[in-house]
PDB file of C-alpha atoms in Angstrom:
ATOM      1  CA  MET A  23      -6.044  46.603  37.531  1.00 49.00           C
ATOM      2  CA  SER A  24      -6.038  44.938  40.891  1.00 53.00           C
ATOM      3  CA  LYS A  25      -3.012  45.300  43.134  1.00 56.00           C
ATOM      4  CA  GLY A  26      -0.834  42.202  42.924  1.00 58.00           C
ATOM      5  CA  ARG A  27      -2.514  41.008  39.746  1.00 59.00           C
ATOM      6  CA  PHE A  28       0.359  41.763  37.361  1.00 58.00           C
ATOM      7  CA  SER A  29       3.962  40.723  37.790  1.00 59.00           C
ATOM      8  CA  ARG A  30       6.810  42.517  36.032  1.00 60.00           C
ATOM      9  CA  PRO A  31      10.576  42.068  36.104  1.00 59.00           C
ATOM     10  CA  GLN A  32      12.249  44.494  38.492  1.00 63.00           C
ATOM     11  CA  GLN A  33      15.789  44.922  39.745  1.00 68.00           C
ATOM     12  CA  GLN A  34      16.723  46.222  43.192  1.00 76.00           C
ATOM     13  CA  GLY A  35      16.651  50.042  43.234  1.00 80.00           C
ATOM     14  CA  GLN A  36      15.165  50.275  39.731  1.00 73.00           C
ATOM     15  CA  THR A  37      12.608  53.074  39.296  1.00 77.00           C
ATOM     16  CA  LYS A  38      11.911  52.787  35.547  1.00 79.00           C
ATOM     17  CA  LEU A  39      11.142  49.862  33.286  1.00 75.00           C
ATOM     18  CA  SER A  40      11.455  49.777  29.514  1.00 79.00           C
ATOM     19  CA  LEU A  41       9.157  47.346  27.673  1.00 79.00           C
ATOM     20  CA  SER A  42       8.762  46.649  23.983  1.00 82.00           C
ATOM     21  CA  HIS A  43       5.230  46.851  22.602  1.00 86.00           C
ATOM     22  CA  GLU A  44       5.205  43.046  22.455  1.00 83.00           C
ATOM     23  CA  GLU A  45       6.156  42.766  26.146  1.00 81.00           C
ATOM     24  CA  LEU A  46       3.497  45.316  27.131  1.00 85.00           C
ATOM     25  CA  SER A  47       0.883  43.377  25.174  1.00 87.00           C
ATOM     26  CA  LEU A  48       1.903  40.129  26.892  1.00 82.00           C
ATOM     27  CA  LEU A  49       1.836  41.787  30.311  1.00 81.00           C
ATOM     28  CA  LEU A  50      -1.628  43.268  29.725  1.00 85.00           C
ATOM     29  CA  SER A  51      -2.831  39.869  28.472  1.00 85.00           C
ATOM     30  CA  GLY A  52      -1.835  38.340  31.795  1.00 81.00           C
ATOM     31  CA  ILE A  53       1.384  36.597  30.708  1.00 79.00           C
ATOM     32  CA  ASP A  54       3.925  36.427  33.555  1.00 77.00           C
ATOM     33  CA  LEU A  55       7.084  38.045  32.160  1.00 74.00           C
ATOM     34  CA  LEU A  56       9.146  36.580  35.007  1.00 75.00           C
ATOM     35  CA  GLN A  57       8.690  33.156  33.400  1.00 73.00           C
ATOM     36  CA  THR A  58       9.772  34.336  29.932  1.00 74.00           C
ATOM     37  CA  ARG A  59      13.107  35.243  28.393  1.00 74.00           C
ATOM     38  CA  ARG A  60      14.229  37.009  25.243  1.00 71.00           C
ATOM     39  CA  LYS A  61      15.790  35.010  22.456  1.00 73.00           C
ATOM     40  CA  PRO A  62      19.136  36.302  21.176  1.00 74.00           C
ATOM     41  CA  TRP A  63      17.875  37.489  17.773  1.00 72.00           C
ATOM     42  CA  HIS A  64      20.406  39.104  15.508  1.00 67.00           C
ATOM     43  CA  ARG A  65      19.261  42.544  14.401  1.00 67.00           C
ATOM     44  CA  VAL A  66      21.259  44.705  12.032  1.00 67.00           C
ATOM     45  CA  VAL A  67      21.048  48.425  12.751  1.00 69.00           C
ATOM     46  CA  THR A  68      21.321  50.554   9.640  1.00 68.00           C
ATOM     47  CA  SER A  69      21.229  54.280   8.968  1.00 71.00           C
ATOM     48  CA  ASP A  70      20.014  53.752   5.387  1.00 65.00           C
ATOM     49  CA  PRO A  71      16.657  55.647   5.087  1.00 65.00           C
ATOM     50  CA  GLU A  72      15.398  53.033   2.609  1.00 66.00           C
ATOM     51  CA  PHE A  73      15.313  50.452   5.407  1.00 60.00           C
ATOM     52  CA  SER A  74      14.024  52.635   8.246  1.00 55.00           C
ATOM     53  CA  ALA A  75      10.482  52.227   9.518  1.00 53.00           C
TER      54      ALA A  75
END
């Protein structure tokens, strides 16, 4: 990977970045994450083992 080739969101003083596997895939495909935003999807968190992945 060439220096300056990939752009990633970063906040001042931030040393770590957490990406979902979808965001990592987009970043490695060359998609500029600075020009994207997450949609406010509603996700229900459950402790029921039947619904866990």
